[in-house]
Every structure is written in structure tokens, then in C-alpha cells.
mmCIF file with all atom_site columns, C-alpha atoms and ligand atoms in Angstrom:
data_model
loop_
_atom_site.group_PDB
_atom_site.id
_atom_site.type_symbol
_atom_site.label_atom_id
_atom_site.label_alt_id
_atom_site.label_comp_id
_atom_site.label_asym_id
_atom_site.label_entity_id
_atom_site.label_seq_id
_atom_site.pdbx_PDB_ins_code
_atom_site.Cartn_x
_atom_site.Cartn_y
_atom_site.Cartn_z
_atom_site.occupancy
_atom_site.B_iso_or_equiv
_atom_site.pdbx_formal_charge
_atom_site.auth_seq_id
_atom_site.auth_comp_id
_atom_site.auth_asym_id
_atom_site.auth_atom_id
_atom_site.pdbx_PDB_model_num
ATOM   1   C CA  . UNK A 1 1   ? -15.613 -16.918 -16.138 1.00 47.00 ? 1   UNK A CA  1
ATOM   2   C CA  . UNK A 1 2   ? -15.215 -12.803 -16.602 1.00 55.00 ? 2   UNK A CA  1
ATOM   3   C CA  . UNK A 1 3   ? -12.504 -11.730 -18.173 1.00 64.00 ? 3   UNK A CA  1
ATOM   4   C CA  . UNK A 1 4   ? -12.676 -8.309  -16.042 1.00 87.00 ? 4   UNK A CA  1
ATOM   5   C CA  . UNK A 1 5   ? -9.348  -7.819  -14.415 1.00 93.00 ? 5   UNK A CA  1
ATOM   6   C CA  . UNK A 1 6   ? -9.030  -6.973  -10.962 1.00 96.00 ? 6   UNK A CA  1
ATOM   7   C CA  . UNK A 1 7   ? -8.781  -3.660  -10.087 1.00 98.00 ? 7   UNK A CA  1
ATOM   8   C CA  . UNK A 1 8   ? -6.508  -2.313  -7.489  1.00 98.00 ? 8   UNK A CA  1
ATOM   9   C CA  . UNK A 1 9   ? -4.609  0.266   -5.971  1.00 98.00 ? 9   UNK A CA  1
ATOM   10  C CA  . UNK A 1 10  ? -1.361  0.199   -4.968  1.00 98.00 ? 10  UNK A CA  1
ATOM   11  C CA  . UNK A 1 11  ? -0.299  3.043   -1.959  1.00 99.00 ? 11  UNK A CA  1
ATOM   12  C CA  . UNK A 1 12  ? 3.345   3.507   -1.728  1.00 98.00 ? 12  UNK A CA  1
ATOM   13  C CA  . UNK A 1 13  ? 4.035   5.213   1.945   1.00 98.00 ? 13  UNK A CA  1
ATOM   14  C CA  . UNK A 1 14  ? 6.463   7.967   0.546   1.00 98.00 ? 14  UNK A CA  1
ATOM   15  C CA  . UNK A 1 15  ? 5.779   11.003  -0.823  1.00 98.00 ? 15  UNK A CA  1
ATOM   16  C CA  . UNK A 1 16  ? 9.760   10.923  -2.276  1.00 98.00 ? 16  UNK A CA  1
ATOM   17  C CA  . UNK A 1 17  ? 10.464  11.477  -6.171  1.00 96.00 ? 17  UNK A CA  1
ATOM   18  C CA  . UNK A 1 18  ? 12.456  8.689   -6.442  1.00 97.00 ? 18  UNK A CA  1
ATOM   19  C CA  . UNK A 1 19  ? 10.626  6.366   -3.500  1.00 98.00 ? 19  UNK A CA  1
ATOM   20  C CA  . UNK A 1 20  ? 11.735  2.578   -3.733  1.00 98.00 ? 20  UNK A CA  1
ATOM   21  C CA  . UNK A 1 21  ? 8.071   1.739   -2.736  1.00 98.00 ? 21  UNK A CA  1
ATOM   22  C CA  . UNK A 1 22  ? 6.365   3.406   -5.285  1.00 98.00 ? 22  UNK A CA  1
ATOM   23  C CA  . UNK A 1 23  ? 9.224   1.457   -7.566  1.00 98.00 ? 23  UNK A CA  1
ATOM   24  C CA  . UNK A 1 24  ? 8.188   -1.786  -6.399  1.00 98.00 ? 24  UNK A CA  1
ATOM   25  C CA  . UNK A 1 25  ? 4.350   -0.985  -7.015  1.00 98.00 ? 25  UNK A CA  1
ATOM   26  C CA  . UNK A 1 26  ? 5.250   -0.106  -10.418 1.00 97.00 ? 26  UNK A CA  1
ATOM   27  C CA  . UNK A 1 27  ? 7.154   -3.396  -10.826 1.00 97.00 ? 27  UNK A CA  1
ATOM   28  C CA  . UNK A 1 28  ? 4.362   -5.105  -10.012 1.00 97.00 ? 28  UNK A CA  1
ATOM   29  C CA  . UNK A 1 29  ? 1.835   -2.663  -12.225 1.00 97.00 ? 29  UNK A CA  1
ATOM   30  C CA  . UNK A 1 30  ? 4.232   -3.267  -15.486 1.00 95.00 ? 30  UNK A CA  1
ATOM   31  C CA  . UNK A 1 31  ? 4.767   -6.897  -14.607 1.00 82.00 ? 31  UNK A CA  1
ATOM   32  C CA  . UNK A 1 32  ? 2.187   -9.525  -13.451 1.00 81.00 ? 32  UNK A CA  1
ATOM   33  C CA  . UNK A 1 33  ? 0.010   -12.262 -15.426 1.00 87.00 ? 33  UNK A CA  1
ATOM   34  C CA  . UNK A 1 34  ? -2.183  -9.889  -17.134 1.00 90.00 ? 34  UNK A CA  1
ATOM   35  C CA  . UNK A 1 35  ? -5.512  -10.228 -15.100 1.00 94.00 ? 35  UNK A CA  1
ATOM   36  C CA  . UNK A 1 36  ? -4.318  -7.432  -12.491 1.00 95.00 ? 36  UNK A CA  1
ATOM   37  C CA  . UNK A 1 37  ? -5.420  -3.616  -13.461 1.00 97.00 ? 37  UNK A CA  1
ATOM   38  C CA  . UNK A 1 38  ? -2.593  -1.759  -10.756 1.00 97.00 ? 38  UNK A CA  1
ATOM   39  C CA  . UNK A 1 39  ? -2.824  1.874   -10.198 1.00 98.00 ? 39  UNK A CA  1
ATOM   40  C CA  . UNK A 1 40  ? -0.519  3.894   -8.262  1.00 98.00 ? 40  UNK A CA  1
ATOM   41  C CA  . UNK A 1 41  ? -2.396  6.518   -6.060  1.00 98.00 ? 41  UNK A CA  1
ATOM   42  C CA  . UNK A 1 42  ? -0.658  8.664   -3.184  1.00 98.00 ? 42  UNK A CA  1
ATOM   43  C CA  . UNK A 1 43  ? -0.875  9.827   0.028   1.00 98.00 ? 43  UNK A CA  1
ATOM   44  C CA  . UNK A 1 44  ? -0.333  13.260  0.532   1.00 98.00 ? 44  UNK A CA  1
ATOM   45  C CA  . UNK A 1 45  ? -3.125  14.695  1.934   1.00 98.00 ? 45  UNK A CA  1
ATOM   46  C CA  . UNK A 1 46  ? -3.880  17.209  4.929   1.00 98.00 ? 46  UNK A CA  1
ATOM   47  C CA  . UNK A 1 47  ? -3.416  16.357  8.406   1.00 98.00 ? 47  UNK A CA  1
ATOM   48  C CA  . UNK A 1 48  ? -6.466  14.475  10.277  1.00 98.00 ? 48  UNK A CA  1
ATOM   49  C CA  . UNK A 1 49  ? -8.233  16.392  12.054  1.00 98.00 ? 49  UNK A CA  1
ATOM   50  C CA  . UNK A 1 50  ? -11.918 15.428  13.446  1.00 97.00 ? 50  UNK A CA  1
ATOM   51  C CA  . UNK A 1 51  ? -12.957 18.725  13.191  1.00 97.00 ? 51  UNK A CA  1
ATOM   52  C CA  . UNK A 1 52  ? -12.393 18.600  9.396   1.00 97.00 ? 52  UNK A CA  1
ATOM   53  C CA  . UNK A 1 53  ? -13.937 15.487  9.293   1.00 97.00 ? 53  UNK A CA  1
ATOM   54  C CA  . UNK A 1 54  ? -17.217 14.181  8.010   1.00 92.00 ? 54  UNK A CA  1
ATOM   55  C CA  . UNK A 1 55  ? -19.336 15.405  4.549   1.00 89.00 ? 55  UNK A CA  1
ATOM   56  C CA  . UNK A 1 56  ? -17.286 18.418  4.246   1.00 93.00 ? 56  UNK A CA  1
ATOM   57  C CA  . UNK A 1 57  ? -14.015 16.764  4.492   1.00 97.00 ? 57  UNK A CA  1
ATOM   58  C CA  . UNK A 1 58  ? -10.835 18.183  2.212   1.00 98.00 ? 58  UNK A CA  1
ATOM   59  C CA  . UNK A 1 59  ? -11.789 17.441  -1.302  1.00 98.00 ? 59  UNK A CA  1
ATOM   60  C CA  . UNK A 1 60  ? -8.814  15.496  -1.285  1.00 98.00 ? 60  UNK A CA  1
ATOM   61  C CA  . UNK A 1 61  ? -9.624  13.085  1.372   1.00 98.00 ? 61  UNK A CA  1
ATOM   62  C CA  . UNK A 1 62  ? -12.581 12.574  -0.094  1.00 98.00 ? 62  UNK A CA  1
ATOM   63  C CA  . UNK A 1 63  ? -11.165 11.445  -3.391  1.00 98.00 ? 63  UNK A CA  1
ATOM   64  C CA  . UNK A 1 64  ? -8.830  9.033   -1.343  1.00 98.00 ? 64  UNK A CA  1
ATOM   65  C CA  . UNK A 1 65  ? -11.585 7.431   0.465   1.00 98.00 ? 65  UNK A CA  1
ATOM   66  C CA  . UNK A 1 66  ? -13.443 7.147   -3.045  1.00 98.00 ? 66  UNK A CA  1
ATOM   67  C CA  . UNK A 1 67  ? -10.514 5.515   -4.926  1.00 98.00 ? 67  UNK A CA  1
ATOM   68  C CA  . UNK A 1 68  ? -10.137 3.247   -1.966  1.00 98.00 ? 68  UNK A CA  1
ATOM   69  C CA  . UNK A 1 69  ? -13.642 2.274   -2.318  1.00 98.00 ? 69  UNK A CA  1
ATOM   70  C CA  . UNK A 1 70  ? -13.591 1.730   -6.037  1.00 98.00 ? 70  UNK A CA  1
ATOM   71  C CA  . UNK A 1 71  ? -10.805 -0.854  -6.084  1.00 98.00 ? 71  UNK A CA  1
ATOM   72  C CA  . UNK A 1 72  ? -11.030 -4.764  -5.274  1.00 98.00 ? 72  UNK A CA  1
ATOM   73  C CA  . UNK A 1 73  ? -8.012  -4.568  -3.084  1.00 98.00 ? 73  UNK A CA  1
ATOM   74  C CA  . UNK A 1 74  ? -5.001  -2.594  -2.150  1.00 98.00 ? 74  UNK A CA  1
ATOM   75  C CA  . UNK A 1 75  ? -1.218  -3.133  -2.371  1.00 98.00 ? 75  UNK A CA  1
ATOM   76  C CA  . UNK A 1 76  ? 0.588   -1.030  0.306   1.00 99.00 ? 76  UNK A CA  1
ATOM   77  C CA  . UNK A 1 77  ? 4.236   -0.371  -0.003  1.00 98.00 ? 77  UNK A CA  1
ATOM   78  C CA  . UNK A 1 78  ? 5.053   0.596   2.866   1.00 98.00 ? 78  UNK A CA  1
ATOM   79  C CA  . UNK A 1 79  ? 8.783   2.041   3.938   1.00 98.00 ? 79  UNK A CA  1
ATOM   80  C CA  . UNK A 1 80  ? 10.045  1.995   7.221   1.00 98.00 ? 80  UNK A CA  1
ATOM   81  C CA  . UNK A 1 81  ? 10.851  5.159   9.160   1.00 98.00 ? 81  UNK A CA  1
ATOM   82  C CA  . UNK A 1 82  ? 12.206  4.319   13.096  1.00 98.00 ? 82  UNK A CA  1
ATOM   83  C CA  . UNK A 1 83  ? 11.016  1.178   13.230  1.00 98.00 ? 83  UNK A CA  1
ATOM   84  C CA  . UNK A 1 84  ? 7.560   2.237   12.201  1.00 98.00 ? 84  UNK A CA  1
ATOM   85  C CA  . UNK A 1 85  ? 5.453   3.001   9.054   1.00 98.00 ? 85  UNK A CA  1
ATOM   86  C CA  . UNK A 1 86  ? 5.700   6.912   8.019   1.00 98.00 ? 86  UNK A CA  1
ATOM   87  C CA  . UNK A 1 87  ? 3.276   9.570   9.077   1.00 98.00 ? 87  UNK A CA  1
ATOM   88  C CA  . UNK A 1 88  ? 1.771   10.268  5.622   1.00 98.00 ? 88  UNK A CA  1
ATOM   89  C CA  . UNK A 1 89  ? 0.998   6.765   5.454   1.00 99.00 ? 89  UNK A CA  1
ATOM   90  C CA  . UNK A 1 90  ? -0.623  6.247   8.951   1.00 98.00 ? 90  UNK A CA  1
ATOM   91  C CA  . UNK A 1 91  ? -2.412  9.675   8.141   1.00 98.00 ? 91  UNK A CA  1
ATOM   92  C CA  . UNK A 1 92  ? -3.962  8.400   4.836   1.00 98.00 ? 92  UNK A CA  1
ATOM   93  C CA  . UNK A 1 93  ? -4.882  5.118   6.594   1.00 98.00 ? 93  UNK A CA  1
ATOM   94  C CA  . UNK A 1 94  ? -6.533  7.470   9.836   1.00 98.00 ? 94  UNK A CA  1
ATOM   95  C CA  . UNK A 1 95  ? -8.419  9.046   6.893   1.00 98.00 ? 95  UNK A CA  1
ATOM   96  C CA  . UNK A 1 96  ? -9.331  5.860   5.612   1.00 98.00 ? 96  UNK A CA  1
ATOM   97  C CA  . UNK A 1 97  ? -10.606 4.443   8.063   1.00 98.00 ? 97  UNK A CA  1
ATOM   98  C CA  . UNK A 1 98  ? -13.533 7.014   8.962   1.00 97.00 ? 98  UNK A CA  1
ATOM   99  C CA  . UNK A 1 99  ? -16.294 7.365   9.482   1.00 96.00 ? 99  UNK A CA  1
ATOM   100 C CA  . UNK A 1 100 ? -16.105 4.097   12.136  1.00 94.00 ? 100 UNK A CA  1
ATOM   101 C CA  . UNK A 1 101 ? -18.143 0.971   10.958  1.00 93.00 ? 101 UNK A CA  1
ATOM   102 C CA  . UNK A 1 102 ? -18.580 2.224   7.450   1.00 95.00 ? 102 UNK A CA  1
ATOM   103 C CA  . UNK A 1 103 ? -15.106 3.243   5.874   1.00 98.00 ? 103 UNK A CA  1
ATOM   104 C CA  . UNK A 1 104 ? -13.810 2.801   2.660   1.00 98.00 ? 104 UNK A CA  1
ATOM   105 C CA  . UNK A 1 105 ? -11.449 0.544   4.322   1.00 98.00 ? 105 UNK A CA  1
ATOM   106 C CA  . UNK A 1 106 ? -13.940 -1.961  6.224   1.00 98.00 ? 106 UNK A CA  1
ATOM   107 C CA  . UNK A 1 107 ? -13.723 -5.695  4.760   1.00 98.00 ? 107 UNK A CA  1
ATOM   108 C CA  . UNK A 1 108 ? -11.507 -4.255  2.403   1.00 98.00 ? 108 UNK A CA  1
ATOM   109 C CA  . UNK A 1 109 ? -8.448  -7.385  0.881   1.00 98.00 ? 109 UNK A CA  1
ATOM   110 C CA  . UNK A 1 110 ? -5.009  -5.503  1.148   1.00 98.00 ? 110 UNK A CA  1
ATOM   111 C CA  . UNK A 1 111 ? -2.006  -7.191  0.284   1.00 98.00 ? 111 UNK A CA  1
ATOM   112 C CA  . UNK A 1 112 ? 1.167   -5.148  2.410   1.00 98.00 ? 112 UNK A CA  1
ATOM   113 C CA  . UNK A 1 113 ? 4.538   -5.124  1.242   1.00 98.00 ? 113 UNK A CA  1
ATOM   114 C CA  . UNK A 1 114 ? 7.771   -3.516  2.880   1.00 98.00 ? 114 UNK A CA  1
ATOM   115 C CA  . UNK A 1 115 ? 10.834  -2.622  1.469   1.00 98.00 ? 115 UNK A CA  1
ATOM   116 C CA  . UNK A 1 116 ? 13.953  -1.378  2.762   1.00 98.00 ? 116 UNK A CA  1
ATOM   117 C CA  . UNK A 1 117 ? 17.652  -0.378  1.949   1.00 98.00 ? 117 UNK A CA  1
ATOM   118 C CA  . UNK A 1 118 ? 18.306  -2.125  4.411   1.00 98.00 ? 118 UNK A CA  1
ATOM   119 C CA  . UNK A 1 119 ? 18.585  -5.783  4.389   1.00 98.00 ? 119 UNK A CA  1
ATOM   120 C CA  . UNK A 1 120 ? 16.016  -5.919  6.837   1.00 98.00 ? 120 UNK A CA  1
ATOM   121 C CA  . UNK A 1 121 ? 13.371  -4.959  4.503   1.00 98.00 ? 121 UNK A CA  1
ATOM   122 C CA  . UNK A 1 122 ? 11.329  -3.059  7.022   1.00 98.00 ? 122 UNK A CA  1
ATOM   123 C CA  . UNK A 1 123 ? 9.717   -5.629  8.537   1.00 98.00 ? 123 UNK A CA  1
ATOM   124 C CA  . UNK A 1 124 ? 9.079   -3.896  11.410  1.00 98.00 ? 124 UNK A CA  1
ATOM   125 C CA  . UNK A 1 125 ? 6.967   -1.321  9.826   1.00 98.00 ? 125 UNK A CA  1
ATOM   126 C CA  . UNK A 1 126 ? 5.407   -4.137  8.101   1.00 98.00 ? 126 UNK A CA  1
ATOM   127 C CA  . UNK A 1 127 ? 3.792   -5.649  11.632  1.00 97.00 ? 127 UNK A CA  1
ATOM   128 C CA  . UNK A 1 128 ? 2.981   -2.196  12.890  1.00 98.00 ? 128 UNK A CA  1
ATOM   129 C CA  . UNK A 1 129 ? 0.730   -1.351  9.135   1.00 98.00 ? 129 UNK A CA  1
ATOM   130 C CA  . UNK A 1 130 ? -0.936  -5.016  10.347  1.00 98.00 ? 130 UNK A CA  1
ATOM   131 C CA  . UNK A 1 131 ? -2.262  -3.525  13.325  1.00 98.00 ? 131 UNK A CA  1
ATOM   132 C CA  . UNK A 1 132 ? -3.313  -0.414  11.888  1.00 98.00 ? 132 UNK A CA  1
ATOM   133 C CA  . UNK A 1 133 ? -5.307  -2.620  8.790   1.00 98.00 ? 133 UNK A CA  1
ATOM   134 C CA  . UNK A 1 134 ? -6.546  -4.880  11.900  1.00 98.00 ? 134 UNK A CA  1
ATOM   135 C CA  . UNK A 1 135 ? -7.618  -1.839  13.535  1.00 98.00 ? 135 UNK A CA  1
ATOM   136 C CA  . UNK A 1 136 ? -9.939  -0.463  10.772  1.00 98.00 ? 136 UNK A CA  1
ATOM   137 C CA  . UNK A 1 137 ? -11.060 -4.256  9.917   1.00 98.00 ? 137 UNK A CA  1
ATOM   138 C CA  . UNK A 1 138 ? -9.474  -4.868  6.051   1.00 98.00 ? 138 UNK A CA  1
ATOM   139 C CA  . UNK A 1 139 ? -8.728  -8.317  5.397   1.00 98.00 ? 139 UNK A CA  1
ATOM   140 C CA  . UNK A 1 140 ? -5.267  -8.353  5.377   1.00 98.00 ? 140 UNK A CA  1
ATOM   141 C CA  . UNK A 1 141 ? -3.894  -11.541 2.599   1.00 98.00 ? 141 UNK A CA  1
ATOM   142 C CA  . UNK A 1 142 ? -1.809  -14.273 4.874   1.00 97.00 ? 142 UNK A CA  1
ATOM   143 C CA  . UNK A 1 143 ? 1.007   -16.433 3.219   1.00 97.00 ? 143 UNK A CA  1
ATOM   144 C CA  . UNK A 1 144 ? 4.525   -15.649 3.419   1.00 97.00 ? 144 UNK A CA  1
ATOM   145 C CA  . UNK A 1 145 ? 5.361   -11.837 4.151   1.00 97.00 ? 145 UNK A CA  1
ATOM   146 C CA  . UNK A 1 146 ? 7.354   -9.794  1.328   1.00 98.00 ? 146 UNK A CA  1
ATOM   147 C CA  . UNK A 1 147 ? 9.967   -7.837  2.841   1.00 98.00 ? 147 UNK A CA  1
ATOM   148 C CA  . UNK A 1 148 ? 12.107  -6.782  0.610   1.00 98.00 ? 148 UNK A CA  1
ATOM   149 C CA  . UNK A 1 149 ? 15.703  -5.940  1.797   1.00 98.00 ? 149 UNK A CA  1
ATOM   150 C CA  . UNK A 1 150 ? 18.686  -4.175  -0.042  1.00 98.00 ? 150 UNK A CA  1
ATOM   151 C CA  . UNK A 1 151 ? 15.767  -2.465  -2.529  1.00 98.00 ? 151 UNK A CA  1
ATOM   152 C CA  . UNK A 1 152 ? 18.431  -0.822  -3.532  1.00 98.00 ? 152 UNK A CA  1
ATOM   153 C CA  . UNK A 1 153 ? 19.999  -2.858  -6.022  1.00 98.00 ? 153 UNK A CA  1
ATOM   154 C CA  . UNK A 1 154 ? 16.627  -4.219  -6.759  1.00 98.00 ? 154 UNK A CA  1
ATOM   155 C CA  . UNK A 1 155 ? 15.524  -1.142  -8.591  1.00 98.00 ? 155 UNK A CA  1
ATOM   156 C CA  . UNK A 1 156 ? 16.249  0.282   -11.974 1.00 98.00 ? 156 UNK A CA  1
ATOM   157 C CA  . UNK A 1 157 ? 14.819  3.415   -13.756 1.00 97.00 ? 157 UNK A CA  1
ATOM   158 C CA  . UNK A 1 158 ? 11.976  3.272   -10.590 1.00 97.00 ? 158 UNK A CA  1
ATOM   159 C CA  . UNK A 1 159 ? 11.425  0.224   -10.936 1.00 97.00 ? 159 UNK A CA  1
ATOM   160 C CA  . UNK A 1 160 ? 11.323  -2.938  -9.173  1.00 98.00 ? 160 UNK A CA  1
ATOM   161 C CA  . UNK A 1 161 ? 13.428  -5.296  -11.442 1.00 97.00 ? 161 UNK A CA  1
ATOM   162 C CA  . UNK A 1 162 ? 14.760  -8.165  -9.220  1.00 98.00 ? 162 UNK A CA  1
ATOM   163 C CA  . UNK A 1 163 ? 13.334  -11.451 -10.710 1.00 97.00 ? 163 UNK A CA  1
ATOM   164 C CA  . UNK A 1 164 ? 13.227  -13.373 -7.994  1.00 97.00 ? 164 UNK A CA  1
ATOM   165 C CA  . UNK A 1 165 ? 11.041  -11.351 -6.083  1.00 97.00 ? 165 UNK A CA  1
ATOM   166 C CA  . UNK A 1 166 ? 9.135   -10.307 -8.599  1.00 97.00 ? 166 UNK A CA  1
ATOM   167 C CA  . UNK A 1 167 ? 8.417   -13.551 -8.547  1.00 96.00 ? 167 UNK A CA  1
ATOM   168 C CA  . UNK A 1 168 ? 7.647   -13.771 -4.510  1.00 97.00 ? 168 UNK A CA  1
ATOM   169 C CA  . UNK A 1 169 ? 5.278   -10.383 -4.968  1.00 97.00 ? 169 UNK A CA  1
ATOM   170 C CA  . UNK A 1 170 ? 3.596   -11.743 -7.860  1.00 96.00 ? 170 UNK A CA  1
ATOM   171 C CA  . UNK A 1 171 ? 2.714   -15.121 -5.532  1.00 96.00 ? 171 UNK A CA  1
ATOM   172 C CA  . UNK A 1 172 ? 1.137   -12.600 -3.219  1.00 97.00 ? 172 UNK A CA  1
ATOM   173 C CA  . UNK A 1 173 ? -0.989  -10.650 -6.181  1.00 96.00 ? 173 UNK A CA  1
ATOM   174 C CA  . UNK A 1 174 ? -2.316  -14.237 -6.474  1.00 96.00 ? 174 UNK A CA  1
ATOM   175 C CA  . UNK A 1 175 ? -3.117  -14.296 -2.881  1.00 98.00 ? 175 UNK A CA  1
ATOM   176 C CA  . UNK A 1 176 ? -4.913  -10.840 -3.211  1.00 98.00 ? 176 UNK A CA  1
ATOM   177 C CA  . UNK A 1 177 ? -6.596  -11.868 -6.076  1.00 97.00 ? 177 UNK A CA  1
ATOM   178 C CA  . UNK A 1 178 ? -7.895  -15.390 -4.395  1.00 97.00 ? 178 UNK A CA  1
ATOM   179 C CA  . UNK A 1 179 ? -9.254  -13.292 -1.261  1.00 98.00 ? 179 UNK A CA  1
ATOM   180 C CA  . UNK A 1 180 ? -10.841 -10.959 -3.335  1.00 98.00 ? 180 UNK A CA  1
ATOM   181 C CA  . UNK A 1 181 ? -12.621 -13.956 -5.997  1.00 96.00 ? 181 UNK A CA  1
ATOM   182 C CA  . UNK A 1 182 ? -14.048 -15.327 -2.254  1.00 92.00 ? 182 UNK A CA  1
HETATM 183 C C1  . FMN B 2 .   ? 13.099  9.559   9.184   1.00 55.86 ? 201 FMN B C1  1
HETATM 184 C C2  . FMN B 2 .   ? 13.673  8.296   8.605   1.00 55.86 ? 201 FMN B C2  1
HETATM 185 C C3  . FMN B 2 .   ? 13.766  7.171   9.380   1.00 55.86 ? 201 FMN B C3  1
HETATM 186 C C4  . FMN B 2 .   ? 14.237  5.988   8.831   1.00 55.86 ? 201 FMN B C4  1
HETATM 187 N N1  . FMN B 2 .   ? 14.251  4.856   9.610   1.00 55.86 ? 201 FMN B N1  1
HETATM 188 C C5  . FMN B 2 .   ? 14.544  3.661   9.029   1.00 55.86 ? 201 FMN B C5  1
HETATM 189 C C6  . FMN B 2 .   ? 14.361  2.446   9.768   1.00 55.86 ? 201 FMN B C6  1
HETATM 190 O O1  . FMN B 2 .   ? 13.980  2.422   10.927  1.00 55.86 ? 201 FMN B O1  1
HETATM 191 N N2  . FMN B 2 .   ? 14.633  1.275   9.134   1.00 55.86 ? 201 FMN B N2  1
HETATM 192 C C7  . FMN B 2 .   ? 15.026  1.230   7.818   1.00 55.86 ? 201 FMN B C7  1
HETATM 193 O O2  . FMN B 2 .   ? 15.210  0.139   7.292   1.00 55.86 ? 201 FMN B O2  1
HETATM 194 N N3  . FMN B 2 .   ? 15.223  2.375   7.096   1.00 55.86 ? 201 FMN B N3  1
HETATM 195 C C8  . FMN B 2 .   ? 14.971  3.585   7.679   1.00 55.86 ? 201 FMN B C8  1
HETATM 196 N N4  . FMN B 2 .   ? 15.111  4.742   6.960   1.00 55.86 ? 201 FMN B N4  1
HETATM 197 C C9  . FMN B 2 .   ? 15.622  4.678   5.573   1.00 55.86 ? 201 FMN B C9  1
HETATM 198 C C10 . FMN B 2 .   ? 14.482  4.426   4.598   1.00 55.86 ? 201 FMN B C10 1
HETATM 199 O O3  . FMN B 2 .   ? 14.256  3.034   4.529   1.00 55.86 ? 201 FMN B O3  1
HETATM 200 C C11 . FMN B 2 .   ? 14.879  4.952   3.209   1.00 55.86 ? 201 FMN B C11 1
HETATM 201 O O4  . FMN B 2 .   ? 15.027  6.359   3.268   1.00 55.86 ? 201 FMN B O4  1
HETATM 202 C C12 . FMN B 2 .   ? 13.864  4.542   2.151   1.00 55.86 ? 201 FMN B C12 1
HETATM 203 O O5  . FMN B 2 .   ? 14.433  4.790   0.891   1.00 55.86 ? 201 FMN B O5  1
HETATM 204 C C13 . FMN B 2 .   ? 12.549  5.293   2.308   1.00 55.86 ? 201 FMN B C13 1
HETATM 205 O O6  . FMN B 2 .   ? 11.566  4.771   1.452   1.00 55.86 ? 201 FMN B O6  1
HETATM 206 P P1  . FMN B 2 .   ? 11.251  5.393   0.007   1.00 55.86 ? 201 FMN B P1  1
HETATM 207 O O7  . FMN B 2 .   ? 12.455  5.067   -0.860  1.00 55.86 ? 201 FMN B O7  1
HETATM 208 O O8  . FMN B 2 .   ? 10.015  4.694   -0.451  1.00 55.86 ? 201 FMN B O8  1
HETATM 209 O O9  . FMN B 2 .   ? 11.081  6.882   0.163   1.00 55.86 ? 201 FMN B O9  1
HETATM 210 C C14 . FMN B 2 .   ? 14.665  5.948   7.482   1.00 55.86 ? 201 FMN B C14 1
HETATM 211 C C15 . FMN B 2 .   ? 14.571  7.116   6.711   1.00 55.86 ? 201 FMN B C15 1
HETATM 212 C C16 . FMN B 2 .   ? 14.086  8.274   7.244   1.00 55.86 ? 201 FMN B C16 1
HETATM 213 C C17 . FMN B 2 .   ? 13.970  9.505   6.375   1.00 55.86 ? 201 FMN B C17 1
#
């Protein structure tokens, strides 16, 4: 059996300092069984436009699109802004997900997570990022979803703390890791 880990990269939807979903992706990069390599990339990049689009794209897109291709999987973190997921997120994703039929995102094992100050976890934006992911055909990991509510108190020193669902994320990791393995 390799001993390579698996390499992937976590996208927290927020482009805030102190963003709760970049603090549970770093939970999760500090704290799982050792055979998970967990980098924290970003999602700030211009806005999509077609016309920008193709070989010539913004260098920065074009680093996205390569880091997404160079992982096993992704981890999204996604917060929830009116009931949706935010527009840097759904812009990196509309990035992603060109050109059609050949993206960095096509086949592509993602493991979503939501989280929330409120004790509803943003589970909302959680089935609207499914749609998107169907849309551009990744292979999103089933199982129990992790919404994670009151994040809040869940987080110290930007970081996702909370044992028990720690615990519940790391279950999912697994998941990742199992769709990934084949
Ligand atoms: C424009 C906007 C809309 C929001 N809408 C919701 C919402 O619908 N549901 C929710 O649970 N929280 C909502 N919030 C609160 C966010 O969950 C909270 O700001 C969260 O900390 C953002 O994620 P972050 O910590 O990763 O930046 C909203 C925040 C903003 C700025």
C-alpha cells in the first residue's frame, strides 16, 4: 500500500480575516489521522467574464483551475449568505468549471461542508453548492451532511476546536478519501 497522503484542497467561501470556514478547514488541516495533506487555497479572484475567458485567462484564474487540478479532492467550506452560497464562492466555482467538458472540476471528489452562526449551520447554502458541483459534474461524497451550527463557540484562535464534530468532519475526510482510493 503507498504511504503517499492524499492531497487536497480545502476552499473556504469567505474572503473574511477571521472567516469561521476557513477555521473549520484549518481544524481539519491541523487535525485528522495523518494520511490527509490539507491546504487552504482562496477564492478571490476577478469577476467571470467569457470574454476574459479561455488561454489568456487572469493569471489568477489560471492558478485556481491548476491547484484544483493538482489535488485528489476538495473540501469546500462554504458560509451561507441569504439563504445561498456567497458570490466569491459561486464565482470561483463558474471559473472552475470552464472550459465545458474538460474543467478542472469534471469527475473531481469534493467533500462540502457548511457552517453557520447560526444554529442552522447553513444548510441551505449547503444544497444550493450541490447543484452547482452537480452542474459542473464533481463527484460530490454522500453520507451524512456536516452542517455545522453555532460555529461560533466552536472556534478558537481560527480554529475549529469542537471535538465532537471534529469528529463528524473527520468521518467525512474518510468518505473523501474512500471516493478518491475508487
Ligand atoms: C450578506 C450576508 C448574508 C447573510 N445571510 C445569512 C443567512 O442567510 N444564513 C446564515 O446562517 N447566516 C447568514 N449570514 C451570517 C454569516 O453566516 C456570518 O457572517 C458568517 O460568519 C460568514 O461566514 P465566514 O465567517 O466564513 O465569513 C449572512 C452574512 C452576510 C454578510
Amino acid at each position: 500500500m503507498s504511504s503517499a497522503k492524499t492531497k487536497l484542497l480545502g476552499l473556504p467561501g469567505s474572503l473574511r480575516r477571521e472567516s469561521y470556514s476557513r477555521a473549520v478547514l484549518q481544524g481539519l488541516a491541523a487535525d485528522n489521522d495523518g494520511t490527509v495533506e490539507l491546504q487552504i487555497g482562496h477564492v478571490d479572484l476577478p469577476l467571470y467574464n467569457s470574454d476574459l475567458d479561455g488561454d489568456d485567462a487572469p493569471e489568477a484564474v489560471r492558478e485556481f483551475r491548476q491547484a484544483v487540478a493538482a489535488s485528489d479532492g476538495l473540501v469546500i467550506a462554504t458560509p451561507e449568505y441569504n439563504h445561498g452560497i456567497p458570490g466569491v464562492l459561486k464565482n470561483a466555482l463558474d471559473w472552475a468549471s470552464r472550459p465545458r467538458g474538460s474543467s478542472s472540476l469534471m469527475g473531481k471528489p469534493v467533500l462540502v461542508v457548511s457552517a453557520s452562526p447560526a444554529f442552522t449551520g447553513g444548510v441551505r447554502a449547503q444544497a444550493q453548492l450541490n447543484e452547482t458541483l452537480h452542474a459542473a459534474e464533481c463527484r460530490l461524497v454522500g453520507g451524512p451532511q456536516i452542517v455545522i451550527g453555532n460555529v461560533g463557540d466552536k472556534v478558537r484562535d481560527g480554529r475549529l476546536v469542537d471535538p465532537a464534530i471534529l469528529d463528524f468532519a473527520r468521518e467525512g475526510l474518510k468518505r473523501l478519501q474512500a471516493m478518491i482510493a475508487g
